[in-house]
Coordinates of C-alpha atoms and ligand atoms in Angstrom, one line a residue:
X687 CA -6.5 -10.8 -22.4
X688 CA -4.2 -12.6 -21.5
X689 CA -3.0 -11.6 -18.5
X690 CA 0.8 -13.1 -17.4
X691 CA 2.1 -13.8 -14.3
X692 CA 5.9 -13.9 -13.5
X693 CA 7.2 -15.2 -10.2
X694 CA 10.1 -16.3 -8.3
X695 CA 10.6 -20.1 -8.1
X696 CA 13.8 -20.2 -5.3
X697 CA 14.7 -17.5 -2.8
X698 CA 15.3 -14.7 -5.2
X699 CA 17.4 -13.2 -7.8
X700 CA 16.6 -15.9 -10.5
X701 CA 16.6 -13.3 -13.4
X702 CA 12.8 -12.1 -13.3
X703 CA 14.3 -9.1 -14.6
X704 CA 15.6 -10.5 -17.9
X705 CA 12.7 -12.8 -18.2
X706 CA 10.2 -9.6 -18.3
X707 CA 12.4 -8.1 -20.5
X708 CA 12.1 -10.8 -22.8
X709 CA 8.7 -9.9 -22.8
X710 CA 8.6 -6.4 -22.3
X711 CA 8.6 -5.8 -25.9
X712 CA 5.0 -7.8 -26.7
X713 CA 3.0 -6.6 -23.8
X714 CA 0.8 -3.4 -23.0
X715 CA 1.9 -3.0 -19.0
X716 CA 4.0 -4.8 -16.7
X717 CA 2.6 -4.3 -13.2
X718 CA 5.2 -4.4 -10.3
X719 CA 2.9 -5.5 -7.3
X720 CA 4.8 -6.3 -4.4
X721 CA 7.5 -5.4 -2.2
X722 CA 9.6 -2.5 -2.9
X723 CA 13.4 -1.5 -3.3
X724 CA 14.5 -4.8 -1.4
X725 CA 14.3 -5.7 -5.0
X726 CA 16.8 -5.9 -7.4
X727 CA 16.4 -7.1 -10.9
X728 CA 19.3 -7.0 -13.7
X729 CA 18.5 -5.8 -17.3
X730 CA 21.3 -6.3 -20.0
X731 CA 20.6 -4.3 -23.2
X732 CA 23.0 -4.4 -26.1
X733 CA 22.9 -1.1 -27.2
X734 CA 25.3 0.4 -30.6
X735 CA 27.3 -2.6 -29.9
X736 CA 27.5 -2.0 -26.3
X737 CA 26.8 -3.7 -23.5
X738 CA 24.4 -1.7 -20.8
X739 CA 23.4 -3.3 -17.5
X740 CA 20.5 -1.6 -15.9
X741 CA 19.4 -2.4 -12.6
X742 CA 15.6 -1.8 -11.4
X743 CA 14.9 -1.6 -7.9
X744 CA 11.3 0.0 -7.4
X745 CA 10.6 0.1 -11.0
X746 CA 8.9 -2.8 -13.2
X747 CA 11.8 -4.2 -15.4
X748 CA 9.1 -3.4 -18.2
X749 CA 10.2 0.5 -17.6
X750 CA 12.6 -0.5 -20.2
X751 CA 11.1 -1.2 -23.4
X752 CA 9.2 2.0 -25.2
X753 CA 6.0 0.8 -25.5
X754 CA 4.9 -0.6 -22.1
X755 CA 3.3 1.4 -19.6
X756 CA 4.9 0.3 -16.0
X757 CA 2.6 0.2 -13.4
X758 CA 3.6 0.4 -9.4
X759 CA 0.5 -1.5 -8.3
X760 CA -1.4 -1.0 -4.6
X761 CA 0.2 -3.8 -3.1
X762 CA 3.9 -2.4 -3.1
X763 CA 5.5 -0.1 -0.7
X764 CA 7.2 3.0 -1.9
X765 CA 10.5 4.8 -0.6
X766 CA 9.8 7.9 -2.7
X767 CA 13.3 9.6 -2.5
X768 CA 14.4 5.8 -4.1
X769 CA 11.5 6.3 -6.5
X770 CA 12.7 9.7 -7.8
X771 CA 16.5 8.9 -8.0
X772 CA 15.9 5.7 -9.7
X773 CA 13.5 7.6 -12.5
X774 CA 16.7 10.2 -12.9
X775 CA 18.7 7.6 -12.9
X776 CA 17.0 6.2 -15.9
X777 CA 15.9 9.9 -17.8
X778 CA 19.7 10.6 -17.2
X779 CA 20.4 7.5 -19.7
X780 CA 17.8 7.8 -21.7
X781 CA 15.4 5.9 -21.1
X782 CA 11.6 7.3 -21.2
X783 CA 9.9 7.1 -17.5
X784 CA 7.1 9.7 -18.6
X785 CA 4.4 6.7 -18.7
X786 CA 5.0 5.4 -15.3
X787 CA 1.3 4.7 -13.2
X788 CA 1.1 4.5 -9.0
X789 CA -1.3 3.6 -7.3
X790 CA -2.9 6.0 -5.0
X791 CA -3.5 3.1 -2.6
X792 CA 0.1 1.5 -2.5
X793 CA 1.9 1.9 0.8
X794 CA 4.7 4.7 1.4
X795 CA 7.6 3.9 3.5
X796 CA 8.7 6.5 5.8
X797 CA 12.3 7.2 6.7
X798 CA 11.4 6.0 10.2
X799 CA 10.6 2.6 8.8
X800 CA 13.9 2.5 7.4
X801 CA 15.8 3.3 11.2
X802 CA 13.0 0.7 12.6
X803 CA 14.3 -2.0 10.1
X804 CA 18.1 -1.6 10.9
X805 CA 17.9 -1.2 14.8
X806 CA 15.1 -4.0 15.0
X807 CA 18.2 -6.6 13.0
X808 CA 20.5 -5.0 15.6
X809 CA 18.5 -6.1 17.9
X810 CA 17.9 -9.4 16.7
X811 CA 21.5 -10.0 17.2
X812 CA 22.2 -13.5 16.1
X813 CA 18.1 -14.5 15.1
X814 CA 18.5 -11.1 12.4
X815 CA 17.0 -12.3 9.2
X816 CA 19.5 -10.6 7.4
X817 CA 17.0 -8.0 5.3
X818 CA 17.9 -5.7 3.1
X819 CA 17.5 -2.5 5.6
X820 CA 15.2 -0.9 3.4
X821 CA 11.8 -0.5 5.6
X822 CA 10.2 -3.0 3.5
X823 CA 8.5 -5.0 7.1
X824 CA 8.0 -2.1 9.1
X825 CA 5.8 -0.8 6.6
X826 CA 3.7 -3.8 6.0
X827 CA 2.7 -4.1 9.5
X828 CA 2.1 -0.5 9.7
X829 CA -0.2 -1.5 6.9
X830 CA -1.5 -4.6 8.7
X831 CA -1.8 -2.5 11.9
X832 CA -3.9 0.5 10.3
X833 CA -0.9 2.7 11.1
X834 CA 0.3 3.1 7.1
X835 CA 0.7 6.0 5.3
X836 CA -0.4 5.8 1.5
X837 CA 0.2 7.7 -1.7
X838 CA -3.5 9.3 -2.0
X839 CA -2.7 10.7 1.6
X840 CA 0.3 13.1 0.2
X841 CA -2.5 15.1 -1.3
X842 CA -4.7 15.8 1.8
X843 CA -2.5 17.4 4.2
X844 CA -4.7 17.4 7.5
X845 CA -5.3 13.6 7.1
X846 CA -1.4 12.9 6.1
X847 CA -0.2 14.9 9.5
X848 CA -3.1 13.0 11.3
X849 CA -2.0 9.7 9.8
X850 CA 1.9 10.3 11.0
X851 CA 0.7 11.7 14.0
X852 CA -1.1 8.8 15.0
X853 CA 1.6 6.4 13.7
X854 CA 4.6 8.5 15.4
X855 CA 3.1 8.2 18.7
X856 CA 3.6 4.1 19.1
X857 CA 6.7 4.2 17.0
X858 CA 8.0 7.1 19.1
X859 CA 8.2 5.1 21.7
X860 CA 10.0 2.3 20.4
X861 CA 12.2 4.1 19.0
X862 CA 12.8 6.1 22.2
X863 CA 12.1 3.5 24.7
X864 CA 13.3 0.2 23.7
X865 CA 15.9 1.1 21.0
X866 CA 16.8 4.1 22.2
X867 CA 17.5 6.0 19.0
X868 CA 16.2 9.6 18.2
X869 CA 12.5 9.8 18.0
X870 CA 10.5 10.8 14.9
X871 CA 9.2 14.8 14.5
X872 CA 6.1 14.9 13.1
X873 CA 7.1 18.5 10.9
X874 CA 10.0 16.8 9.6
X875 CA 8.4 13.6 8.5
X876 CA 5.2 15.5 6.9
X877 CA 7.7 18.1 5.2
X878 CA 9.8 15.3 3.9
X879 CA 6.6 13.3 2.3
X880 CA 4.9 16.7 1.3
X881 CA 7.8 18.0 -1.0
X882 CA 7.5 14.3 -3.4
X883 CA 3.5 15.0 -4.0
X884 CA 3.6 17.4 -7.1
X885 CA 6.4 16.0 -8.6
X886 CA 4.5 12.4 -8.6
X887 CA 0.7 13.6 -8.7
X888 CA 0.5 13.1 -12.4
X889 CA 1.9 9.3 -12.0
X890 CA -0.7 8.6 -9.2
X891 CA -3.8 6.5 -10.5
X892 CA -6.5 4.2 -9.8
X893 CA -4.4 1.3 -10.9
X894 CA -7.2 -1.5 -11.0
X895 CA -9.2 0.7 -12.7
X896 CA -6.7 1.4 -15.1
X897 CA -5.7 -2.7 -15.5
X898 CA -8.8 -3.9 -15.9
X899 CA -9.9 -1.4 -19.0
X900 CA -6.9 -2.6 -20.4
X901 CA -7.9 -6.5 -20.4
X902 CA -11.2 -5.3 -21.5
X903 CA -9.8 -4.2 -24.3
X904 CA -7.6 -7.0 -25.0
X905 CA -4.6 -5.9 -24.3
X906 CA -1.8 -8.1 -22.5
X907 CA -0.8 -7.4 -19.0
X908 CA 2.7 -8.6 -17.5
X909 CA 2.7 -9.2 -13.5
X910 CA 5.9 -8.6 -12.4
X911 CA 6.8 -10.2 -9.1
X912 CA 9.8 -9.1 -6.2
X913 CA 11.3 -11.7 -4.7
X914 CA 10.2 -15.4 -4.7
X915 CA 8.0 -18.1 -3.7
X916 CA 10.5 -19.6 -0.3
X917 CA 10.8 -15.7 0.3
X918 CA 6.4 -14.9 0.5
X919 CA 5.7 -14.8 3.9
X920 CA 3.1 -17.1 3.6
X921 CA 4.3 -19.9 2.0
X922 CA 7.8 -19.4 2.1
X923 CA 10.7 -20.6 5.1
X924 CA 8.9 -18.0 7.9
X925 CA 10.3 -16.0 9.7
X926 CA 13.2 -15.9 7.0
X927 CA 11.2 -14.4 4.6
X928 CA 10.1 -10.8 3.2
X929 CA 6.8 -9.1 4.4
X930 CA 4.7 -9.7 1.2
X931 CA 2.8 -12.4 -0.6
X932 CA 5.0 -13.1 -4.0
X933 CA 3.8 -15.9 -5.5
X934 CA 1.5 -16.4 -7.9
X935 CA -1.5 -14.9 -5.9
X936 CA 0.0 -11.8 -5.0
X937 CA -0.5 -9.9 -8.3
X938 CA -3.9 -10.3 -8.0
X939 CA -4.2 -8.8 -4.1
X940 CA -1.2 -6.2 -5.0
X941 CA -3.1 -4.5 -8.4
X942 CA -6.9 -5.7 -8.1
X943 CA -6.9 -7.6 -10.7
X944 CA -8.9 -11.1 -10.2
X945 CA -8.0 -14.5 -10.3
X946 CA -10.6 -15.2 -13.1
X947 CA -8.9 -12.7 -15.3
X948 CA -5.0 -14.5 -15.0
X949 CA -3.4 -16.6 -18.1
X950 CA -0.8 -18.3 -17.4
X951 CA 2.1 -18.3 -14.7
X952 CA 5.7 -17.8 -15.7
X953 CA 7.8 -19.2 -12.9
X954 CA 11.8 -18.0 -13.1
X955 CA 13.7 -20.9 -12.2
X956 CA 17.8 -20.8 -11.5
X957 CA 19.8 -23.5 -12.7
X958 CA 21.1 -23.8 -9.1
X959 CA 20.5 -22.6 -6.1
X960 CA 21.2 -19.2 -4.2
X961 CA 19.8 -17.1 -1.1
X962 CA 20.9 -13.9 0.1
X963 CA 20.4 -13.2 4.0
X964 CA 20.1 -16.1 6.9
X965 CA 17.4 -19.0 7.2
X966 CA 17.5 -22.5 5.9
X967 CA 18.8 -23.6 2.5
X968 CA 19.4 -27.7 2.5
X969 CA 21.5 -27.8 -1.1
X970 CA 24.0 -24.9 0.2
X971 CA 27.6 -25.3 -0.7
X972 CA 30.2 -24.5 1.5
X973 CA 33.0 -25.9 -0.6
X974 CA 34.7 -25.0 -3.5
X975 CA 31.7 -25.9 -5.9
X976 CA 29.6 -23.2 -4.0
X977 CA 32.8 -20.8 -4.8
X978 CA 32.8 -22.2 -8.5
X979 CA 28.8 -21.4 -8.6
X980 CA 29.3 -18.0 -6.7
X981 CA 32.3 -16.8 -9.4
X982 CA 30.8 -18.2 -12.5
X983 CA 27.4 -16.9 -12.0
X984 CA 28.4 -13.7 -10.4
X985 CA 26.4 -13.8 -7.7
X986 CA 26.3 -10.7 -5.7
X987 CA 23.6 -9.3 -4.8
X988 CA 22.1 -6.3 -6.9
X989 CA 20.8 -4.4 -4.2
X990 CA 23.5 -4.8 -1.2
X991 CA 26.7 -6.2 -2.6
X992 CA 26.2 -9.3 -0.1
X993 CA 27.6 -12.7 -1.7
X994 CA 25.2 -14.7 -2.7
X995 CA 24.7 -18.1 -0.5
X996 CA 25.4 -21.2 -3.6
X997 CA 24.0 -24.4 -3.9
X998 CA 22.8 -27.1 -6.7
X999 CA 19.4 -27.4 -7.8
X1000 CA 16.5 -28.2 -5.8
X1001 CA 13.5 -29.6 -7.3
X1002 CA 11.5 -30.5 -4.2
X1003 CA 11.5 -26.4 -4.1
X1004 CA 10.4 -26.4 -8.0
X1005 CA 8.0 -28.8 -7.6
X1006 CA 6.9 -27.0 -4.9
X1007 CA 6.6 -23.3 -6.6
X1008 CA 4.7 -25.4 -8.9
X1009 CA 1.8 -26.2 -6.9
X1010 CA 1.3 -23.0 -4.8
X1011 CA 2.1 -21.0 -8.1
X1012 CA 0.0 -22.9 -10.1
X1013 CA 2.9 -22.7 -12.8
X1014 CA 2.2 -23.0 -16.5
X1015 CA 5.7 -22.5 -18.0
X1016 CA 9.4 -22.8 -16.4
X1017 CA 11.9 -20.6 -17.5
X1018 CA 15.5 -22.1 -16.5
X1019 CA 18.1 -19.3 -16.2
X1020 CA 22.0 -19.5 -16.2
X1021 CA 21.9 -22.8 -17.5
X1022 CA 25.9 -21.8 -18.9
X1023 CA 26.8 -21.0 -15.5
X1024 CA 26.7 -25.1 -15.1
X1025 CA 29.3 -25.2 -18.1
X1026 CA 32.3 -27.5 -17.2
X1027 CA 31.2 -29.5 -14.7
X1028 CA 32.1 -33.4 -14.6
X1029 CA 28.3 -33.9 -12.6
X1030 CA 25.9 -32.0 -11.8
X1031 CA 23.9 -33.1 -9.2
X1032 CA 20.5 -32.4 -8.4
X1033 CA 18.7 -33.1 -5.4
X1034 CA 15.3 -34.9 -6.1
X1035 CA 14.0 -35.0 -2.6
X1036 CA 15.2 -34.6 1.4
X1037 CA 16.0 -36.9 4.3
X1038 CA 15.3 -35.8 7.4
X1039 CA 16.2 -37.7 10.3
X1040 CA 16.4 -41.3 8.1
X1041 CA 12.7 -40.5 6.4
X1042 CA 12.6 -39.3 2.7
X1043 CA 10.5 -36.9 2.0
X1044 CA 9.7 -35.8 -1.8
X1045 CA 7.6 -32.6 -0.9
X1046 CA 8.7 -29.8 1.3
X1047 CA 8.2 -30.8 4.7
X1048 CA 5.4 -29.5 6.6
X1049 CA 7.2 -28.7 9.5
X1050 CA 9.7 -25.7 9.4
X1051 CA 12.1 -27.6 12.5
X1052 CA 12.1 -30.7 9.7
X1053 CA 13.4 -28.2 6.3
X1054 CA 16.0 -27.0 8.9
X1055 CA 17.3 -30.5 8.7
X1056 CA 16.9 -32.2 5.8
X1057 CA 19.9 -33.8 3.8
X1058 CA 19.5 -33.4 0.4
X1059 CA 19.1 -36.6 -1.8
X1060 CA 21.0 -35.8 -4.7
X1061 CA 21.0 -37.2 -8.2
X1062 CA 24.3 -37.2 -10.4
X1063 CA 23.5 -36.0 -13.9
X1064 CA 26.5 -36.0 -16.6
X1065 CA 27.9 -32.6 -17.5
X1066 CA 28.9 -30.9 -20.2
X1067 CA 31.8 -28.8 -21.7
X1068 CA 30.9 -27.5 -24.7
X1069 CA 30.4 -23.5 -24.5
X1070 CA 26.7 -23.2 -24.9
X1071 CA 25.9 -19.7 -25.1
X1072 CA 25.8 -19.2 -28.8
X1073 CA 23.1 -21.7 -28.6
X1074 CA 19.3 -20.5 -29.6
X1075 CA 17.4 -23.7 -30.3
X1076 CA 17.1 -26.6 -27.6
X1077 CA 18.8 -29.2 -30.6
X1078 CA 22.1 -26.9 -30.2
X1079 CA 22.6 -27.6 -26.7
X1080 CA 24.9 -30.8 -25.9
X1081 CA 22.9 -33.7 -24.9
X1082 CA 23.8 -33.8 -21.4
X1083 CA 22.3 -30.4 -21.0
X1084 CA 19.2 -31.1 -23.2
X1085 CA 19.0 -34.2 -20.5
X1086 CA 19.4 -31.8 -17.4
X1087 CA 16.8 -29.8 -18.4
X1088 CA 14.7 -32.6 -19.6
X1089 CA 14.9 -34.4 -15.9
X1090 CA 14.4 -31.4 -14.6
X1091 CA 11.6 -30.8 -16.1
X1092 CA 9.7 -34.1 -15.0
X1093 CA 11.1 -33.5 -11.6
X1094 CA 9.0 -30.1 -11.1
X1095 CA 6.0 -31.4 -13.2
X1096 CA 5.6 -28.1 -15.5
X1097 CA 7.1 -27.5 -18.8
X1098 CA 10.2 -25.3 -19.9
X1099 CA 9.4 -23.3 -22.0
X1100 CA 13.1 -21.0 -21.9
X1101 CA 16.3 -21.3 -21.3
X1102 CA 19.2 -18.5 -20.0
X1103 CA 22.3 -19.6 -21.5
X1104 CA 23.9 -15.8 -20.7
X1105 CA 23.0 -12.4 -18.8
X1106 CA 22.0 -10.7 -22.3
X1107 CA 18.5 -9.9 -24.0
X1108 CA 19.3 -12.7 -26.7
X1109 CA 20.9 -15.1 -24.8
X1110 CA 17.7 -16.9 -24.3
X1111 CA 16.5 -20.3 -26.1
X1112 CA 13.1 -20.5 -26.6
X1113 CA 10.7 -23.8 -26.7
X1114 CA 7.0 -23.0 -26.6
X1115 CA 5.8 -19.3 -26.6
X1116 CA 6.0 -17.7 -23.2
X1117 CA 3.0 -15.4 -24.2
X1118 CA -0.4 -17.1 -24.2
X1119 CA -2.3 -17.2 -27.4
X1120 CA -5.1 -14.2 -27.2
X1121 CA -8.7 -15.9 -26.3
X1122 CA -11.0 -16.3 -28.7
Ligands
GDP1140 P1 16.0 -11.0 -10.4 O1 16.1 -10.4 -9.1 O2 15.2 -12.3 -10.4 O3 15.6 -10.1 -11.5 O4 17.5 -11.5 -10.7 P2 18.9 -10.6 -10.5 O5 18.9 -9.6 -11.6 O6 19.0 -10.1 -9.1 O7 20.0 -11.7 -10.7 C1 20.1 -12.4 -11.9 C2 21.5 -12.2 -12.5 O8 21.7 -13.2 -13.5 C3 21.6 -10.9 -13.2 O9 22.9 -10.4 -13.1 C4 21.3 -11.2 -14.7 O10 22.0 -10.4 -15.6 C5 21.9 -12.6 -14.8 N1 21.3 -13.5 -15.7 C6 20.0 -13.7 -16.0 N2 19.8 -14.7 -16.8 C7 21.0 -15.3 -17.1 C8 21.5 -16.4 -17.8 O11 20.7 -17.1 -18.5 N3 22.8 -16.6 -17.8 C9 23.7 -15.8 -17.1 N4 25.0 -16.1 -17.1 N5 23.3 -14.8 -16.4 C10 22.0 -14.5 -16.4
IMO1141 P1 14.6 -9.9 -6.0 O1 13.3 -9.3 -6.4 C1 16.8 -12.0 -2.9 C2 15.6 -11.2 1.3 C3 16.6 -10.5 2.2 C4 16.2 -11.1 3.5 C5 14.7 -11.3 3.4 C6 13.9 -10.1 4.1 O2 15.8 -9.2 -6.5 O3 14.6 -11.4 -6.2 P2 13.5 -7.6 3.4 O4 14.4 -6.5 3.2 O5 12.6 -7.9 2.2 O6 12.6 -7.5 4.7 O7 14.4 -8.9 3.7 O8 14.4 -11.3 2.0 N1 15.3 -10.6 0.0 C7 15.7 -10.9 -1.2 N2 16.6 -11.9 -1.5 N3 16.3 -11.3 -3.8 C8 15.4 -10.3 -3.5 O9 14.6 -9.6 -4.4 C9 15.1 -10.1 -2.1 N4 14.3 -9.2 -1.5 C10 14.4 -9.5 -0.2 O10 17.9 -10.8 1.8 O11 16.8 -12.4 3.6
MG1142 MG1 17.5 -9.7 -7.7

């Protein structure tokens, strides 16, 4: 023990990379165990004075500190040509890779998942979700449907042609038929997956097998999570969503660890709001402050370049990551990105159609129309990232994250006041104390 969880709280791109960072340096393994290179997670490493900005896409953020072991855990699908570049990408700047784990049951996405995603979009036309074109929910429901191709298959080449056989000749067909692209050839696919397997055989493991010897012997396990709790496909705005489960929950389906084995829940929680890609999003800006958000926070995406959608802080959504995350400790992020402001308002629950509602309403037609009931804290001016205890920080930010706080009913136990390693404030320990 223990065994963290990190998650998500908004739609993405809250700084789960920095937070697991943070903690890289005091865990054993950080276990990536969703999702795949739709991901995009920001590490900034001050380095002989320097400034270095990594930027993991497939890889647990953990990859970066020396003495975890990074773990790509069953329930994440792999693009293994993304997998390799990213690891050379890494070796090429020094950074250690040689300790990586995969599972042999994870999910592989072939390139024709990758075509699938963009024409399927195309098709869409103006319902697209706006995904990142990766392959990410082909692949899922090719695992759903039975028609997946996993890791342990690259080493059994009858069953792998069988399985891309099998899977080519539905996908062929839509391909052909209904999109009317260039189909699939079987050789070609096989060849392509066959010429990754002896480069990554001595990464491929039984993950859960691995994990769970390591709790047994006490060491501390970091869950990593992609994505966020609106963007699980369970519990987030469907069909505006990604094809995986990443809340809370997740890490346990996507590395086989149990329930009964999990700490504590780290949720990552922006200071405001963003989204990347369409669906609904009741505190979006479309005026200057959204601009002011967009510029100050630098908020472009780390994986497509696409400007990030702005808004102020929603704490009907934190309450809600909360409860389905069963969140033990916030961590606020970019809190100096709120720097300057004369208010800063922060909606406290909705109104849809002249009712208030203070949870997220059940009905998806009534989030598409809710009106944001704001309150209007005091801002502040004062330059807070040189700041590293909560005292330091003016008042009217202590208050902010104080009513924030009570408004999502779980303690903050960090605060972001800047993109690098240090610029963190702590308040209560983010690991949990070992178990007696
Ligand atoms: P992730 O996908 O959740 O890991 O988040 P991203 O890396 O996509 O986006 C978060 C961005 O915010 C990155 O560019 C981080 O370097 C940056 N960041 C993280 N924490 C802070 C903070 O407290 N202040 C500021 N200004 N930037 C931060
Ligand atoms: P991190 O881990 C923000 C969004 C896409 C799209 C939807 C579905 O960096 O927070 P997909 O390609 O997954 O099928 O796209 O989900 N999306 C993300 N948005 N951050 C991410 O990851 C995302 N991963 C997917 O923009 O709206
Ligand atoms: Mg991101």
């Amino acid at each position: 023990m223990p065994a963290i969880v990190l998650v998500g709280a908004q739609w993405g791109d809250e700084g789960k990379g920095k937070a697991t960072d943070l903690l890289g340096s005091s865990v054993d393994y950080v276990v990536k165990f969703n999702g795949g290179n739709n991901a995009g997670h920001t590490v900034v490493i001050e380095k002989d004075g320097k400034r270095e900005k990594y930027a993991l896409h497939l890889l647990p953020s953990g990859i970066l500190s020396p003495n975890c072991v990074p773990v790509i855990g069953n329930g994440v699908v792999i693009d293994l040509s993304v997998l390799f570049e990213e690891l050379d990408g890494l070796e090429a700047r020094g950074v250690d890779t040689s300790k990586l784990l995969v599972s042999a049951n994870a999910h592989i996405i072939p390139s024709y998942n990758r075509t699938i995603d963009k024409v399927t979009e195309r098709f869409l036309g103006k319902r697209r979700i706006g995904t990142t074109g990766r392959g990410i929910g082909p692949t899922y429901a090719d695992k759903m449907n039975r028609i997946g191709i996993r890791i342990q298959d690259l080493y059994d080449e009858p069953i792998l042609r069988q399985k891309v056989e099998a899977a080519l000749a539905f996908k062929n067909q839509v391909l052909a038929k209904i999109y009317n692209t260039r189909a699939a050839a079987v050789d070609e696919v096989v060849a392509e997956l066959l010429s990754y397997a002896d480069r990554l055989a001595p990464m491929v493991a039984d993950t859960s097998l691995v994990l769970g010897q390591a709790l047994d012997r006490g060491e501390t396990v970091l869950f990593e999570a992609g994505q966020a709790t609106l963007l699980d496909v369970d519990h987030g705005t469907y069909p505006y969503v990604t094809s995986s489960n990443a809340v809370s929950a997740g890490a346990c389906t996507g590395s086989g660890v149990p329930p009964t084995r999990i700490d504590s829940v780290i949720a990552i929680l922006k200071a405001y709001t963003t989204r990347v890609g369409e669906g609904p999003f009741p505190t979006e800006l479309h005026d200057d402050f959204g601009e002011f958000l967009r510029k100050t926070g630098a908020e472009y995406g780390t994986t497509t370049g696409r400007p990030r959608r702005c808004g102020w802080m929603d704490t009907v959504v934190g309450r809600y990551a909360t409860r389905i995350n069963g969140v033990t400790d916030f961590v606020i992020t970019k809190l100096d990105v709120l720097t300057g402001l004369e208010t800063v308002p922060v909606c406290v629950a909705y109104d849809v159609g002249g009712v208030r509602h203070d949870e997220m309403p059940v009905n998806q037609t009534d989030f598409h129309h809710a009106t944001p009931i704001y309150e209007e804290l005091p801002g502040w001016w004062e330059d807070i990232t040189a700041c590293r205890s909560f005292e330091e920080l003016p008042a009217n930010a202590q208050a902010y994250v104080l009513r924030v706080e009570e408004l999502i009913g779980a303690r903050v136990s960090a605060i972001g006041v800047g993109p690098g390693r240090d610029e963190i404030i702590e308040r209560h320990p983010l690991k949990p104390a070992v178990a007696g």
